[in-house]
Amino acid sequence: MTDQQSPSPDPHGEAPDRPLTLAVLRRLVRADWSRLPGDTLVVLSRDAEGNLFSPFSTYSLSRYAPIHSDLVGDVFPLAEELEKDQELRELYGDGIPGAAVPALVLYPLG
């Protein structure tokens, strides 16, 4: 789970939550995500309040594994993140499911 990234940071380098617009999404697809394999899964995250419908504002490259059913799962860090971060290795000490695949995770505003 790479650090969540805002698609439109402010001029001072901070990335406040703001809705993801179609224009920004097009830029991300053309520029930032164009090198990702075509079979990269896109995962939509629920918001913390469970509202189910919220504008998206940030994203991360992670791994996703269906846990609860074929359509509901969990997100896990990338292998290179685990190598670099002792805290993540401790947190995921029980391992990551073998079914985990690379995923682009979109997070809601808030």
PDB file of C-alpha atoms in Angstrom:
ATOM      1  CA  MET A   1       0.000   0.000   0.000  1.00  0.00           C
ATOM      2  CA  THR A   2       1.982   2.902  -1.214  1.00  0.00           C
ATOM      3  CA  ASP A   3       1.250   6.094   0.620  1.00  0.00           C
ATOM      4  CA  GLN A   4      -2.074   7.437  -0.455  1.00  0.00           C
ATOM      5  CA  GLN A   5      -1.545  10.038  -3.115  1.00  0.00           C
ATOM      6  CA  SER A   6      -3.740  12.969  -3.929  1.00  0.00           C
ATOM      7  CA  PRO A   7      -4.093  13.523  -7.658  1.00  0.00           C
ATOM      8  CA  SER A   8      -4.069  17.305  -7.306  1.00  0.00           C
ATOM      9  CA  PRO A   9      -1.716  18.575  -4.585  1.00  0.00           C
ATOM     10  CA  ASP A  10      -1.694  22.248  -3.721  1.00  0.00           C
ATOM     11  CA  PRO A  11       1.237  24.521  -4.668  1.00  0.00           C
ATOM     12  CA  HIS A  12       2.791  24.170  -1.214  1.00  0.00           C
ATOM     13  CA  GLY A  13       3.196  20.409  -1.571  1.00  0.00           C
ATOM     14  CA  GLU A  14       0.377  19.469   0.769  1.00  0.00           C
ATOM     15  CA  ALA A  15      -2.345  17.197  -0.550  1.00  0.00           C
ATOM     16  CA  PRO A  16      -5.703  18.127   0.954  1.00  0.00           C
ATOM     17  CA  ASP A  17      -8.652  15.865   0.286  1.00  0.00           C
ATOM     18  CA  ARG A  18     -10.638  17.090  -2.660  1.00  0.00           C
ATOM     19  CA  PRO A  19     -12.940  15.279  -5.063  1.00  0.00           C
ATOM     20  CA  LEU A  20     -11.347  13.579  -8.035  1.00  0.00           C
ATOM     21  CA  THR A  21     -12.650  15.168 -11.231  1.00  0.00           C
ATOM     22  CA  LEU A  22     -12.898  13.526 -14.638  1.00  0.00           C
ATOM     23  CA  ALA A  23     -10.126  15.813 -15.951  1.00  0.00           C
ATOM     24  CA  VAL A  24      -7.747  14.671 -13.215  1.00  0.00           C
ATOM     25  CA  LEU A  25      -8.780  11.039 -13.716  1.00  0.00           C
ATOM     26  CA  ARG A  26      -7.989  11.316 -17.447  1.00  0.00           C
ATOM     27  CA  ARG A  27      -4.543  12.754 -16.646  1.00  0.00           C
ATOM     28  CA  LEU A  28      -3.834   9.979 -14.151  1.00  0.00           C
ATOM     29  CA  VAL A  29      -4.841   7.301 -16.646  1.00  0.00           C
ATOM     30  CA  ARG A  30      -2.741   8.849 -19.446  1.00  0.00           C
ATOM     31  CA  ALA A  31       0.336   9.778 -17.452  1.00  0.00           C
ATOM     32  CA  ASP A  32       0.638   8.166 -14.035  1.00  0.00           C
ATOM     33  CA  TRP A  33      -1.116   4.854 -14.652  1.00  0.00           C
ATOM     34  CA  SER A  34      -0.276   4.219 -18.310  1.00  0.00           C
ATOM     35  CA  ARG A  35       2.634   1.916 -17.389  1.00  0.00           C
ATOM     36  CA  LEU A  36       0.549  -0.330 -15.139  1.00  0.00           C
ATOM     37  CA  PRO A  37      -0.297  -3.722 -16.651  1.00  0.00           C
ATOM     38  CA  GLY A  38      -3.683  -3.857 -18.336  1.00  0.00           C
ATOM     39  CA  ASP A  39      -4.887  -6.534 -15.940  1.00  0.00           C
ATOM     40  CA  THR A  40      -4.256  -4.375 -12.837  1.00  0.00           C
ATOM     41  CA  LEU A  41      -7.347  -4.596 -10.681  1.00  0.00           C
ATOM     42  CA  VAL A  42      -9.084  -1.335  -9.721  1.00  0.00           C
ATOM     43  CA  VAL A  43     -10.513  -1.501  -6.198  1.00  0.00           C
ATOM     44  CA  LEU A  44     -13.005   1.002  -4.855  1.00  0.00           C
ATOM     45  CA  SER A  45     -12.785   1.559  -1.114  1.00  0.00           C
ATOM     46  CA  ARG A  46     -15.792   2.360   1.061  1.00  0.00           C
ATOM     47  CA  ASP A  47     -15.607   5.507   3.104  1.00  0.00           C
ATOM     48  CA  ALA A  48     -14.961   5.301   6.829  1.00  0.00           C
ATOM     49  CA  GLU A  49     -18.564   6.128   7.691  1.00  0.00           C
ATOM     50  CA  GLY A  50     -19.927   3.364   5.463  1.00  0.00           C
ATOM     51  CA  ASN A  51     -21.908   5.780   3.286  1.00  0.00           C
ATOM     52  CA  LEU A  52     -21.009   3.769   0.192  1.00  0.00           C
ATOM     53  CA  PHE A  53     -21.273   6.768  -2.166  1.00  0.00           C
ATOM     54  CA  SER A  54     -18.572   9.406  -1.777  1.00  0.00           C
ATOM     55  CA  PRO A  55     -16.331  11.264  -4.253  1.00  0.00           C
ATOM     56  CA  PHE A  56     -12.883   9.739  -4.663  1.00  0.00           C
ATOM     57  CA  SER A  57      -9.894  11.841  -3.729  1.00  0.00           C
ATOM     58  CA  THR A  58      -6.779   9.693  -3.233  1.00  0.00           C
ATOM     59  CA  TYR A  59      -5.282   6.469  -4.523  1.00  0.00           C
ATOM     60  CA  SER A  60      -2.553   3.966  -3.776  1.00  0.00           C
ATOM     61  CA  LEU A  61      -0.859   1.067  -5.503  1.00  0.00           C
ATOM     62  CA  SER A  62      -1.335  -1.988  -3.310  1.00  0.00           C
ATOM     63  CA  ARG A  63      -2.308  -5.637  -3.387  1.00  0.00           C
ATOM     64  CA  TYR A  64      -5.879  -6.869  -3.054  1.00  0.00           C
ATOM     65  CA  ALA A  65      -7.146 -10.290  -2.011  1.00  0.00           C
ATOM     66  CA  PRO A  66     -10.753 -11.453  -1.856  1.00  0.00           C
ATOM     67  CA  ILE A  67     -11.232 -12.409   1.790  1.00  0.00           C
ATOM     68  CA  HIS A  68     -14.907 -12.312   2.632  1.00  0.00           C
ATOM     69  CA  SER A  69     -16.248 -13.328  -0.805  1.00  0.00           C
ATOM     70  CA  ASP A  70     -15.226 -13.033  -4.437  1.00  0.00           C
ATOM     71  CA  LEU A  71     -16.334  -9.406  -4.386  1.00  0.00           C
ATOM     72  CA  VAL A  72     -15.245  -8.228  -0.919  1.00  0.00           C
ATOM     73  CA  GLY A  73     -11.677  -8.303   0.292  1.00  0.00           C
ATOM     74  CA  ASP A  74      -8.787  -6.527   1.935  1.00  0.00           C
ATOM     75  CA  VAL A  75      -5.852  -4.430   0.745  1.00  0.00           C
ATOM     76  CA  PHE A  76      -2.249  -5.334   1.557  1.00  0.00           C
ATOM     77  CA  PRO A  77       1.139  -3.616   1.068  1.00  0.00           C
ATOM     78  CA  LEU A  78       3.347  -4.312  -1.925  1.00  0.00           C
ATOM     79  CA  ALA A  79       6.330  -6.644  -1.437  1.00  0.00           C
ATOM     80  CA  GLU A  80       8.811  -3.772  -1.853  1.00  0.00           C
ATOM     81  CA  GLU A  81       7.022  -1.826   0.883  1.00  0.00           C
ATOM     82  CA  LEU A  82       7.363  -4.756   3.267  1.00  0.00           C
ATOM     83  CA  GLU A  83      11.079  -4.981   2.503  1.00  0.00           C
ATOM     84  CA  LYS A  84      11.602  -1.312   3.388  1.00  0.00           C
ATOM     85  CA  ASP A  85       9.351  -1.011   6.448  1.00  0.00           C
ATOM     86  CA  GLN A  86       9.927  -3.023   9.628  1.00  0.00           C
ATOM     87  CA  GLU A  87       6.641  -1.816  11.114  1.00  0.00           C
ATOM     88  CA  LEU A  88       4.683  -3.132   8.116  1.00  0.00           C
ATOM     89  CA  ARG A  89       6.512  -6.479   8.342  1.00  0.00           C
ATOM     90  CA  GLU A  90       5.454  -6.760  11.980  1.00  0.00           C
ATOM     91  CA  LEU A  91       1.883  -5.735  11.185  1.00  0.00           C
ATOM     92  CA  TYR A  92       1.590  -8.350   8.420  1.00  0.00           C
ATOM     93  CA  GLY A  93       3.693 -10.981  10.211  1.00  0.00           C
ATOM     94  CA  ASP A  94       1.059 -13.653   9.596  1.00  0.00           C
ATOM     95  CA  GLY A  95       1.632 -13.169   5.900  1.00  0.00           C
ATOM     96  CA  ILE A  96      -0.338 -11.909   2.970  1.00  0.00           C
ATOM     97  CA  PRO A  97      -2.763 -14.229   1.188  1.00  0.00           C
ATOM     98  CA  GLY A  98      -1.304 -15.917  -1.863  1.00  0.00           C
ATOM     99  CA  ALA A  99      -4.343 -14.751  -3.828  1.00  0.00           C
ATOM    100  CA  ALA A 100      -3.339 -11.077  -3.391  1.00  0.00           C
ATOM    101  CA  VAL A 101      -2.918  -9.331  -6.748  1.00  0.00           C
ATOM    102  CA  PRO A 102      -1.613  -5.862  -7.672  1.00  0.00           C
ATOM    103  CA  ALA A 103      -4.368  -3.285  -7.438  1.00  0.00           C
ATOM    104  CA  LEU A 104      -4.974   0.397  -7.868  1.00  0.00           C
ATOM    105  CA  VAL A 105      -7.060   1.369  -4.829  1.00  0.00           C
ATOM    106  CA  LEU A 106      -9.243   4.487  -5.001  1.00  0.00           C
ATOM    107  CA  TYR A 107     -10.132   6.042  -1.638  1.00  0.00           C
ATOM    108  CA  PRO A 108     -13.111   8.313  -0.951  1.00  0.00           C
ATOM    109  CA  LEU A 109     -12.981  11.894   0.180  1.00  0.00           C
ATOM    110  CA  GLY A 110     -12.787  12.308   3.899  1.00  0.00           C
TER     111      GLY A 110
END
